[in-house]
Coordinates of C-alpha atoms in Angstrom, one line a residue:
X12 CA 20.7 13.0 100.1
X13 CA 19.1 9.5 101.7
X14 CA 19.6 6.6 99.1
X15 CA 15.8 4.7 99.0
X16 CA 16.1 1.0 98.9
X17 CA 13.3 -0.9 97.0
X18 CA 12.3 -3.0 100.8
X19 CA 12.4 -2.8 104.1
X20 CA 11.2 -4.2 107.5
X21 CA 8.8 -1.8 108.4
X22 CA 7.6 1.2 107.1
X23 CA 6.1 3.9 108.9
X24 CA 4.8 7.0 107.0
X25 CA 4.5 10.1 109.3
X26 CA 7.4 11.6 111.7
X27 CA 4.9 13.2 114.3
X28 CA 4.2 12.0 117.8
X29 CA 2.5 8.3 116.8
X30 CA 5.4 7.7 114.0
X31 CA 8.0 8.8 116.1
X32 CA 6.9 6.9 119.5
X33 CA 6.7 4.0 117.3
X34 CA 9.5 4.4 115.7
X35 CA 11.7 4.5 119.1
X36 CA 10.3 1.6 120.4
X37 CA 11.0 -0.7 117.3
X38 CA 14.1 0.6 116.7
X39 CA 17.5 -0.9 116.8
X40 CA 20.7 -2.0 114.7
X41 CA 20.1 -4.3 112.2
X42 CA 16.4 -3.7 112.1
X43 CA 15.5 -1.8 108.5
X44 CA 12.9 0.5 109.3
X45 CA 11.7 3.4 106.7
X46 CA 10.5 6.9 108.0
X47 CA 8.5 8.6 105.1
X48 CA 7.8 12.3 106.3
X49 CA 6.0 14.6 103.6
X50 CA 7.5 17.6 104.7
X51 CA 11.0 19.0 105.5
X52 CA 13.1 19.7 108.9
X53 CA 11.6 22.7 110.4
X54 CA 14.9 25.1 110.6
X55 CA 15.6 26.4 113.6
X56 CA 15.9 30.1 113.3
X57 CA 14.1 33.8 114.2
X58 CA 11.0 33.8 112.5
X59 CA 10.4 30.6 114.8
X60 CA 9.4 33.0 117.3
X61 CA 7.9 35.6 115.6
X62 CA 4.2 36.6 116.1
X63 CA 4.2 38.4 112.1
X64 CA 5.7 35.1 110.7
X65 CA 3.9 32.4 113.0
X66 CA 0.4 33.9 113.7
X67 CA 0.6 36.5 109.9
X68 CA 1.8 35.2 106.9
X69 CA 1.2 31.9 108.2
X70 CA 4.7 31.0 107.1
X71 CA 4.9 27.6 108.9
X72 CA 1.4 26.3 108.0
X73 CA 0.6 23.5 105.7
X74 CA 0.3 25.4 101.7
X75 CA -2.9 23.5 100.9
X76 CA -6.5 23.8 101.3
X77 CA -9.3 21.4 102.2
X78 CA -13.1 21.6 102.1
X79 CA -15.4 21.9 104.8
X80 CA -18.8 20.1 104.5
X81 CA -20.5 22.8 102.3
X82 CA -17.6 22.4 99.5
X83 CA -16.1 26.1 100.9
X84 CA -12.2 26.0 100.7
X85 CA -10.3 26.8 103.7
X86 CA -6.5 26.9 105.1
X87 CA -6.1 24.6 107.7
X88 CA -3.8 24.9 110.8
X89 CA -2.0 21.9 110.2
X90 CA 2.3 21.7 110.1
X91 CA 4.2 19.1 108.2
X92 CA 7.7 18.5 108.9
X93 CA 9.6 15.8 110.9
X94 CA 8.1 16.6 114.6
X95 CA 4.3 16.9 112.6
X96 CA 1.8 19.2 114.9
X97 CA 4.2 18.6 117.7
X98 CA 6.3 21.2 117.1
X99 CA 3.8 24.0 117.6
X100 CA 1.8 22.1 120.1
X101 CA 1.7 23.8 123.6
X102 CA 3.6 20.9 125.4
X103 CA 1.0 19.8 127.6
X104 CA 1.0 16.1 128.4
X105 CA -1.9 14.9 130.3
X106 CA -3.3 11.4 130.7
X107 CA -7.0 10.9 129.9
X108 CA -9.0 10.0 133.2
X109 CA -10.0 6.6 134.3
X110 CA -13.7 7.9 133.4
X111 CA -12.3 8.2 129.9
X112 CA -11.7 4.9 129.6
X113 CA -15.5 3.6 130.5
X114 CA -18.8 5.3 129.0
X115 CA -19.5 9.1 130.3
X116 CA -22.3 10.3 130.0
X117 CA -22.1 13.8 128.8
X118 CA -24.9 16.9 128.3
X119 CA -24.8 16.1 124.8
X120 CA -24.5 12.1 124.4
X121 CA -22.3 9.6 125.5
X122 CA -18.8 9.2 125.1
X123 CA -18.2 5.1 124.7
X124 CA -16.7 3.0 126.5
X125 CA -13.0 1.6 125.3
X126 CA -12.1 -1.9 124.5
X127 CA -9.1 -1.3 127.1
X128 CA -9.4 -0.3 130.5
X129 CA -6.9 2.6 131.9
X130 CA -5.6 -0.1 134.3
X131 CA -4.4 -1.8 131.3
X132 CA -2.9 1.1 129.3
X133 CA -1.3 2.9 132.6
X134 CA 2.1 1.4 132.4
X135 CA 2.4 3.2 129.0
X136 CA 1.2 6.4 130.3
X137 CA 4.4 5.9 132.7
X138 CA 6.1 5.1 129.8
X139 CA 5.0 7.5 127.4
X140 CA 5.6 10.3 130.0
X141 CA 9.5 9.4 130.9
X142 CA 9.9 9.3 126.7
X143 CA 8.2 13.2 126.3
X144 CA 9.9 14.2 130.1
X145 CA 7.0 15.4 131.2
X146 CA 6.6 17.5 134.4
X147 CA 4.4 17.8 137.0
X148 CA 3.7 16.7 140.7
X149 CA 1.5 13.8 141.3
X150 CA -1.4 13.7 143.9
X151 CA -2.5 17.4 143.1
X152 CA -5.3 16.9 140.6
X153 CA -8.3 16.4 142.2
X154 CA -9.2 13.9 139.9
X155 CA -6.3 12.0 138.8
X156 CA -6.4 8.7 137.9
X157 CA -4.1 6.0 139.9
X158 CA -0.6 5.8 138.7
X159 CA 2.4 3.8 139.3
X160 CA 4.9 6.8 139.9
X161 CA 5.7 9.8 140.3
X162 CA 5.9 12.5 137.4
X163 CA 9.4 12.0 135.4
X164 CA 10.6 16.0 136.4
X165 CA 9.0 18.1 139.2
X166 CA 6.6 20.7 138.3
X167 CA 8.3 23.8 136.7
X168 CA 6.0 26.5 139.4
X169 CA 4.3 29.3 138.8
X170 CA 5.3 33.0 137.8
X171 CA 4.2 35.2 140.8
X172 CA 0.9 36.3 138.5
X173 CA 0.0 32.7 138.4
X174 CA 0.5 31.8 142.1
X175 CA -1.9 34.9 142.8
X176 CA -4.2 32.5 140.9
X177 CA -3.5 30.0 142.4
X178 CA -4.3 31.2 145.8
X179 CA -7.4 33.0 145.0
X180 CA -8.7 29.6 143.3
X181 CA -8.4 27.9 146.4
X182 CA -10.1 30.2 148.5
X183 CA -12.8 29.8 146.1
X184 CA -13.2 25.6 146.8
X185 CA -11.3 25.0 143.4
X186 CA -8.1 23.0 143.3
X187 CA -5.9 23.8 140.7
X188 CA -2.4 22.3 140.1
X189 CA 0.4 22.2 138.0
X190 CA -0.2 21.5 134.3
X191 CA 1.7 18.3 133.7
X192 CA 3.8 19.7 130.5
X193 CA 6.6 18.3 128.6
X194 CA 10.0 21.5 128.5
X195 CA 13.6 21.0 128.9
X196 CA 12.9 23.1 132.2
X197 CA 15.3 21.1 134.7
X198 CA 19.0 21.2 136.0
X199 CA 21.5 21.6 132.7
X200 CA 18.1 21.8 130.6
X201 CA 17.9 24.0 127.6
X202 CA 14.2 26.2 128.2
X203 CA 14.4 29.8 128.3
X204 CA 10.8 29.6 129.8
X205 CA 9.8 31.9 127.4
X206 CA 6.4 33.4 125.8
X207 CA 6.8 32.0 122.6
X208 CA 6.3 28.2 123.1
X209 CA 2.8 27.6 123.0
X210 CA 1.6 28.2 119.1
X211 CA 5.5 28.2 118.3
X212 CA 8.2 26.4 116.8
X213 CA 11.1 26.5 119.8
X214 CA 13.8 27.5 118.3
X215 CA 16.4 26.5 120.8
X216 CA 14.9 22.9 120.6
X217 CA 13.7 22.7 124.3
X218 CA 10.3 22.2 123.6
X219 CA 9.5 17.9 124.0
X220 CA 7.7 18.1 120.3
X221 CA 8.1 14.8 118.7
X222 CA 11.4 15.4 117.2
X223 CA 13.5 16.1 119.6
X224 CA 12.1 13.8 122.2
X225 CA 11.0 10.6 119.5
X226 CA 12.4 10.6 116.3
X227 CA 15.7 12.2 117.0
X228 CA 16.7 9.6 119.6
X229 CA 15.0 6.7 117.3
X230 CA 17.9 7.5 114.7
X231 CA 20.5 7.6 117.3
X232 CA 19.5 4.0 118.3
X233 CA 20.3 2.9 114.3
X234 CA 18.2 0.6 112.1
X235 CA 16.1 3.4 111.1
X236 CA 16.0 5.7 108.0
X237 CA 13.9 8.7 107.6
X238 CA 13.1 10.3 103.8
X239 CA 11.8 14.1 104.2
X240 CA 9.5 16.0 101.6
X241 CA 8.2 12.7 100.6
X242 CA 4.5 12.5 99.4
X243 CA 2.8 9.1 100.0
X244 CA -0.1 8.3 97.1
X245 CA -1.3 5.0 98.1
X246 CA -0.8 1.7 99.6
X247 CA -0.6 -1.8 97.4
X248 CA -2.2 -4.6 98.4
X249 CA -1.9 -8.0 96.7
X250 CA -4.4 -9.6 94.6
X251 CA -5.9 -11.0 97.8
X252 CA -6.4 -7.8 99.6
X253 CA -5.4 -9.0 103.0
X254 CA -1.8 -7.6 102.9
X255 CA -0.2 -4.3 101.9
X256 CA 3.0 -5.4 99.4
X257 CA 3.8 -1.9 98.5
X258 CA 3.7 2.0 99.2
X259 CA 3.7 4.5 96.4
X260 CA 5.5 7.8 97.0
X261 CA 6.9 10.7 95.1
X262 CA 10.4 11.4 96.4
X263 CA 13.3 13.5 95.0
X264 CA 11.5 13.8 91.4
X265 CA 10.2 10.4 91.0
X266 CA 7.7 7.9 91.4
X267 CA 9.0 5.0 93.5
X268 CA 7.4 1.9 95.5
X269 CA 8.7 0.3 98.5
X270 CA 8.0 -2.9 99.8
X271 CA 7.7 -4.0 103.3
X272 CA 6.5 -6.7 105.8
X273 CA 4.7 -4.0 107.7
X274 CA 3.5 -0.6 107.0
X275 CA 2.1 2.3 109.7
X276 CA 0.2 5.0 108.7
X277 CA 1.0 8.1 111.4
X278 CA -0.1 11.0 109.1
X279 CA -2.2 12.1 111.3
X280 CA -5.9 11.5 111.6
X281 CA -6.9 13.2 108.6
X282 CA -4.1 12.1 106.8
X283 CA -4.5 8.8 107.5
X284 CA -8.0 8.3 106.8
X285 CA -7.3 10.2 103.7
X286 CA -4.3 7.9 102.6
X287 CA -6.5 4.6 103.6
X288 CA -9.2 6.0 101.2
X289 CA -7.2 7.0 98.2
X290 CA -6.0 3.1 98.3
X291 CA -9.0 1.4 97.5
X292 CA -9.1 -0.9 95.3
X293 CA -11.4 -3.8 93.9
X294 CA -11.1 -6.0 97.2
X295 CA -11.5 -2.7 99.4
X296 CA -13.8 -0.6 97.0
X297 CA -14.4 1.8 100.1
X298 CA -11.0 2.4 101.1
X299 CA -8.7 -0.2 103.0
X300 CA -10.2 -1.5 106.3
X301 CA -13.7 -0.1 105.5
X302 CA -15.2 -3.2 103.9
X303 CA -16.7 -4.4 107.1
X304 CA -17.6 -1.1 109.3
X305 CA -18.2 1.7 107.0
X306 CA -16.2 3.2 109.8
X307 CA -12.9 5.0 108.5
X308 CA -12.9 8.8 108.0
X309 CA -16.1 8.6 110.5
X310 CA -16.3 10.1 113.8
X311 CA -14.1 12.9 113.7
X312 CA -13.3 15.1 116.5
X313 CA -11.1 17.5 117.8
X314 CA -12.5 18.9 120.6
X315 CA -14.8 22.2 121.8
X316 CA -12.0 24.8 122.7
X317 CA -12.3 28.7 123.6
X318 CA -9.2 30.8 124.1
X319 CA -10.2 33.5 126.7
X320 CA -9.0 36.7 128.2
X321 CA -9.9 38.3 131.6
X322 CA -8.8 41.7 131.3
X323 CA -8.2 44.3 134.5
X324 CA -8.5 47.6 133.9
X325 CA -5.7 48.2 136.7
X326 CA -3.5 45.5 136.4
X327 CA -0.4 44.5 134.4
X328 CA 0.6 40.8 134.1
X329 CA 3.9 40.4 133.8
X330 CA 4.1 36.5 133.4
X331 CA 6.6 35.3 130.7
X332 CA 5.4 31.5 130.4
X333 CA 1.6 31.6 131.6
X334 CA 1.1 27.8 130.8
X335 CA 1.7 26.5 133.9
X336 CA -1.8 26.0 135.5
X337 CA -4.5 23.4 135.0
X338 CA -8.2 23.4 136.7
X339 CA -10.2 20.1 136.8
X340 CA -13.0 20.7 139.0
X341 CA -15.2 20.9 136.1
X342 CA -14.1 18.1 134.1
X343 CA -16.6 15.1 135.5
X344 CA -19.8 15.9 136.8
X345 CA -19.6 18.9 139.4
X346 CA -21.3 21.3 141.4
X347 CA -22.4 23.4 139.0
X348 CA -24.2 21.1 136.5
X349 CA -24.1 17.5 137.0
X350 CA -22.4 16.6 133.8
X351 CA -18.7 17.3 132.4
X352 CA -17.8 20.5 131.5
X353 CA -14.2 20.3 131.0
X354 CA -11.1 21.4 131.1
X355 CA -9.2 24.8 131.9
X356 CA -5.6 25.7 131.7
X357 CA -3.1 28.5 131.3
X358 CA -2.6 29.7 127.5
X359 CA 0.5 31.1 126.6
X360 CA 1.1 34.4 126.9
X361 CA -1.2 36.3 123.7
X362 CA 0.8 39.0 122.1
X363 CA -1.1 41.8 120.4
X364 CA -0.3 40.8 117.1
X365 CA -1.6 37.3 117.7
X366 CA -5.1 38.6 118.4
X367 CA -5.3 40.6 115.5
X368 CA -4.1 37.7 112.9
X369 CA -7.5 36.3 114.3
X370 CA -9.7 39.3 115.3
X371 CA -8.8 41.2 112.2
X372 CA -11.4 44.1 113.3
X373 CA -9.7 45.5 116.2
X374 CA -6.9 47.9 116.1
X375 CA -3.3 46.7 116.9
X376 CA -3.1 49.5 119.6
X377 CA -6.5 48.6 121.5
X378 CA -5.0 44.6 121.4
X379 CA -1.8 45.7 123.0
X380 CA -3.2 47.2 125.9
X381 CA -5.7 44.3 126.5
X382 CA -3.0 41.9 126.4
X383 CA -0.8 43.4 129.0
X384 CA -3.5 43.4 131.3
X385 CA -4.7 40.1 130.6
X386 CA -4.5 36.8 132.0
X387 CA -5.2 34.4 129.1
X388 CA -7.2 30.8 129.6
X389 CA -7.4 27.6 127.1
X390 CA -10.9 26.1 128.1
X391 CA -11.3 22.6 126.3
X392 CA -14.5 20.3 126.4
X393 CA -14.9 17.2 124.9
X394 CA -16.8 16.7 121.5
X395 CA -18.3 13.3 121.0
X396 CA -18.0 11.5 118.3
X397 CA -20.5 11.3 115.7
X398 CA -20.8 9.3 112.1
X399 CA -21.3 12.1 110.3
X400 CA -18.9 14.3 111.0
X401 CA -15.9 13.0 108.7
X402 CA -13.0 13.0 106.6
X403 CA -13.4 12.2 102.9
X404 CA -11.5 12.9 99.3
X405 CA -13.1 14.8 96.9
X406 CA -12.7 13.6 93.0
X407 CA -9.9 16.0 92.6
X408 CA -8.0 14.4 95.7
X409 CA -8.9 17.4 98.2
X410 CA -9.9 16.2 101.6
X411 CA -13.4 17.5 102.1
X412 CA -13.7 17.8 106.3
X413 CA -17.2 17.2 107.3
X414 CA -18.1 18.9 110.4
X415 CA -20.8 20.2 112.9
X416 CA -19.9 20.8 116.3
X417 CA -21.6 19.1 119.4
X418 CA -21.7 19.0 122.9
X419 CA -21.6 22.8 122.6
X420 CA -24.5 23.7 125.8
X421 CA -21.2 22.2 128.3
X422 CA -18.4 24.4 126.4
X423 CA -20.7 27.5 126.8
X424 CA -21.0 26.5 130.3
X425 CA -17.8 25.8 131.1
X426 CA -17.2 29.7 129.3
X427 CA -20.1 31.0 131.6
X428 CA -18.6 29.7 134.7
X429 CA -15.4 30.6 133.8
X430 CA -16.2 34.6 133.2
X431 CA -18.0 34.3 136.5
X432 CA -14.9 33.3 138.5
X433 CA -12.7 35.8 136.6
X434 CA -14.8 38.6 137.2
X435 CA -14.8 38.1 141.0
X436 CA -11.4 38.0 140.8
X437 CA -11.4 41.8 139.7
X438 CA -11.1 41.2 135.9
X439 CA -14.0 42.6 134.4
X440 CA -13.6 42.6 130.9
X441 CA -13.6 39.0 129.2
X442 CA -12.6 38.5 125.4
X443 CA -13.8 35.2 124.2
X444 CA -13.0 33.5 120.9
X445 CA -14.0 29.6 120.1
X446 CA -12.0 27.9 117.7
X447 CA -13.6 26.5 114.4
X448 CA -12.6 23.8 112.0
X449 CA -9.4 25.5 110.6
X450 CA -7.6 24.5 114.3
X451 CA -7.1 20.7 113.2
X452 CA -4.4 20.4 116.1
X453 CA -6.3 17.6 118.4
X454 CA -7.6 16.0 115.3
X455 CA -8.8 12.2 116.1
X456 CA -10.7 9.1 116.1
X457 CA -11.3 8.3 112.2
X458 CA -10.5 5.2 112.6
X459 CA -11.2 4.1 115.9
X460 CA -9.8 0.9 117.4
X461 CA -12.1 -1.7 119.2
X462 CA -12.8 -5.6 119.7
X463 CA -15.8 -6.1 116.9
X464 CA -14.9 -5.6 113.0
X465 CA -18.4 -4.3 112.3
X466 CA -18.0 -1.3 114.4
X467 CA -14.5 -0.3 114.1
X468 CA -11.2 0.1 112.3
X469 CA -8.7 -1.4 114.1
X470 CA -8.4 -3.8 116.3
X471 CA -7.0 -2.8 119.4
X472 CA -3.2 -3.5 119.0
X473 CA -4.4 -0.6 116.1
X474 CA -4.0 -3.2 113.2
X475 CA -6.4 -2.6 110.5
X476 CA -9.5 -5.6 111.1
X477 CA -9.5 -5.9 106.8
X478 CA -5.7 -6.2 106.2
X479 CA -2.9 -8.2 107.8
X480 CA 0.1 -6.1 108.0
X481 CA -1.0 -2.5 107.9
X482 CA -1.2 -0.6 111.2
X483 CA -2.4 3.1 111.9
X484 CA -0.9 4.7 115.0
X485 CA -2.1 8.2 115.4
X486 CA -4.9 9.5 117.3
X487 CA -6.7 8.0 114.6
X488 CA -7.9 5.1 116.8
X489 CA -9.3 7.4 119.7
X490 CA -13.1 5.8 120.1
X491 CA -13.7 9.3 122.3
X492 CA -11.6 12.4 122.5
X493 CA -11.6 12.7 126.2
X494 CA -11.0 17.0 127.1
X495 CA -6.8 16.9 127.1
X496 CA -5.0 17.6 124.5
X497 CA -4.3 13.1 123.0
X498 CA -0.1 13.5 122.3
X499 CA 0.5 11.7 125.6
X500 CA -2.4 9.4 125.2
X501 CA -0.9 8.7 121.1
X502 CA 2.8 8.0 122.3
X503 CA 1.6 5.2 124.8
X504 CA -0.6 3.4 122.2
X505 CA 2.5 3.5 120.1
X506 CA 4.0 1.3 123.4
X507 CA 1.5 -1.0 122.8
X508 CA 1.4 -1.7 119.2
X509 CA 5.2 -1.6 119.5
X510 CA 5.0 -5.0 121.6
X511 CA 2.5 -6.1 119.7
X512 CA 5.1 -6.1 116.0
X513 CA 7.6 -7.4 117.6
X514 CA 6.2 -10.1 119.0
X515 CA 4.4 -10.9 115.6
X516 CA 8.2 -10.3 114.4
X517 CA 8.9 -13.0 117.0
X518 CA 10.9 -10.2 119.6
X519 CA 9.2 -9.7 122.4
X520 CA 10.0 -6.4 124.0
X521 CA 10.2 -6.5 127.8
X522 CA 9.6 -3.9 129.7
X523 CA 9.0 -4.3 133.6
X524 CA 5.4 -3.0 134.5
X525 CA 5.4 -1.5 137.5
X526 CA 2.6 -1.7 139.9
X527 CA -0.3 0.6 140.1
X528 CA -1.0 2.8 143.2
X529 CA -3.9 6.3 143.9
X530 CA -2.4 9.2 144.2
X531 CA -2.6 10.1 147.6
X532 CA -6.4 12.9 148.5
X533 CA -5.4 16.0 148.4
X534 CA -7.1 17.5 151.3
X535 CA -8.4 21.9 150.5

């Protein structure tokens, strides 16, 4: 049992990827920092692997229930324990383009600008990847953006299946390369390269989820204390409304409040626009930092994403871990359409009885055979954000999830193209299912960070504009949702707004900033 002082430092409520980056940045011996996580350690144990348990009786999975726009209930497929979404995320750890970073001009809209430039925020991608040992081989991606390094670990190869892929990609014109992805898949590292880490729980602890690589090594580093199965209710402010003096919580059977000098919300995007709104008060009647902007819970997103199996009649695929490919050629403006398209990559490996949890029709038997004849794609496009689609709580504190898909005429053509390519490649058969608002897991940009008050959040150190003290470092701040999955994109904001408390705490962190450089063309 954790003792719960009445003040600390810093308090940070959330142990997923934002809380924990933070957290292992700021911390250090005779710093008091508070972790407040709302649910428990995962346990590390059989079911973690287990299609029935995972993908069935959903034993992992948040127990709660939100509402879509229409008022209809519905289980999302969010996780809370120390790690957050992490530790069933698929591990993949990709930087956003430098075309990310300026105004892209999609079929459906534009994606804005950001109020940084990627030049600016690369030495934290360098960071962020050495801190989630990410690997990969640099100067492969036909569109990757300049860098100051190499990847942290080599890339972890292909399974013959996948090189067969690979090879027959290139003859095609495409360039594919090795998925930049965060396993403890190196010399006295702890991956089994198994099937059952994307979707999973790894139960050996070699997946880089934000526990193991984050929060774990934050507590080793002392000066920080986390609480599990905490529930946070609201923040305080004072009577002035420009800084947060306290954070209410139900913990171990009681009602307590803790006071701070600063306070983080990384609960998640939904979480944290949630939390914001549930503390409003007569100076911030609309929820805290929403006097100005009208902007928080706005602009939700969580991108256009299709899992997809190409099926041969005559072939078995043996791969274990699948999830080793990416494909770019797509992604910007290309020669099929000349807009962005997006993203495709290897999916881990589908089971039978993970397509029946989800295609609940088709007969366990029929499923088997498909999936051991299929080879099994994530194709991810990005979905702009839009005012209107948006987190809010309902009277009876449910969080209502407001949400219509867009950009959808690029996904479908990304699909199109995709089938195409499969079927010349002698898989004829192609299962297709697009995922809806119950897959929460790239959830972002509610609170969006930027340099004018009236149009944003956060400023972009991710301080909220309205209030002094209070932060919110999550993918929250994400102005657009790019097409890769944010983790990487989260832990190196964390970098940032790391320097930026301790140098309002008067310790600046120094960190040397090494140089940028362009990968190298890759000549087909």
């Amino acid at each position: 049992m954790t003792d719960l002082k009445s003040s600390y430092d810093i308090v940070i409520i959330g142990a997923g990827v934002g809380g924990g980056a933070l957290a292992n940045a700021l911390a250090a011996p005779g710093r008091e920092i508070l972790m407040i996580e709302r649910g428990p350690r995962l346990r590390r144990e059989p079911d973690n692997w287990s299609v029935d348990a995972v993908f069935h009786k959903r034993k992992y999975a948040a127990k709660e229930q939100w509402r879509d726009r229409d008022g209809q209930l519905f289980s999302p497929s969010t996780y809370y324990y120390v790690g957050g979404n992490s530790k069933f995320f698929g591990a993949a750890t990709v930087r956003f383009r430098k075309e990310d970073f300026e105004a892209l001009q999609h079929e459906g809209g534009v994606a804005p600008a950001w109020p940084v430039s990627y030049d600016e925020f690369e030495p934290y991608y360098a960071r962020a990847e050495r801190l989630m040992g990410t690997h990969g081989e640099a100067g492969l991606d036909p569109i990757e953006p300049p860098r100051s390094g190499p990847m942290p670990y080599p890339a972890i190869g292909h399974e013959p299946e996948i090189a067969w892929f690979e090879t027959k990609l290139r003859k095609k014109g495409l360039r594919p390369f090795p998925l930049p992805i965060a396993i403890d898949y190196h010399e006295g590292g702890a991956c089994a390269r198994c099937r059952t880490c994307d979707g999973f729980a790894c139960k050996i602890g070699a997946k880089g989820d934000a526990e193991v690589r984050l929060v774990n090594p934050a507590l080793a580093k002392g000066g920080v204390t986390l609480i599990t199965e905490a529930y946070v209710h609201r923040l305080v402010t004072d009577a002035s409304g420009r800084r947060v003096t306290g954070v209410e919580l139900d913990y171990q059977g009681e009602r307590r409040t803790v006071s701070a000098e600063i306070f983080v919300s990384s609960a998640g995007a939904i979480n944290s626009s949630a939390l914001l709104l549930r503390s409003r008060n007569d100076k911030h009647p609309q929820g805290l930092g929403n006097n100005t902007s009208d902007q928080l819970g706005r602009n939700y997103m969580a991108h256009n994403n299709t899992a997809m199996m190409a099926i041969s009649p005559f072939k078995k695929n043996r791969v274990v871990f699948q999830k080793s490919m990416a494909i770019n050629d797509f992604y910007l403006a290309n020669k099929e359409r000349p807009y962005p398209l997006g993203n495709v990559q290897g999916l881990g490996k589908l089971q039978a009885g993970m397509l029946t949890a989800s295609v609940k029709w088709a007969p366990e038997r029929m499923m088997a055979l498909f999936a051991e004849r299929s080879v099994d794609w994530w194709l991810m496009s990005e979905d702009l954000p839009d005012p209107e689609n948006r987190v809010g709580v309902d009277s009876d504190g449910t969080i209502r999830l407001s949400y219509t898909p867009n950009n959808l005429k690029a996904h479908g053509e990304l699909v199109k193209v995709w089938t195409r390519i499969m079927r010349s490649l002698g898989y004829p058969l192609i299962v297709t299912q697009r995922m809806d608002i119950k897959v929460s897991m790239h959830q972002c940009g509610t609170a969006r960070f930027g340099n004018d008050p009236a149009t944003s959040v956060l400023d972009t150190n991710c301080r909220v504009w309205d209030v002094d003290n209070l932060y919110v470092v999550d993918a929250s701040f994400l102005p657009s949702s790019a097409g890769f999955n944010p983790s990487l994109t989260i832990v190196a904001q964390a970098q940032r707004t790391a320097e930026h408390i301790l140098k309002e705490l008067g310790e600046p962190l120094t960190v040397p900033m090494p140089s940028i450089r362009t990968p190298e063309p890759v000549l087909v």
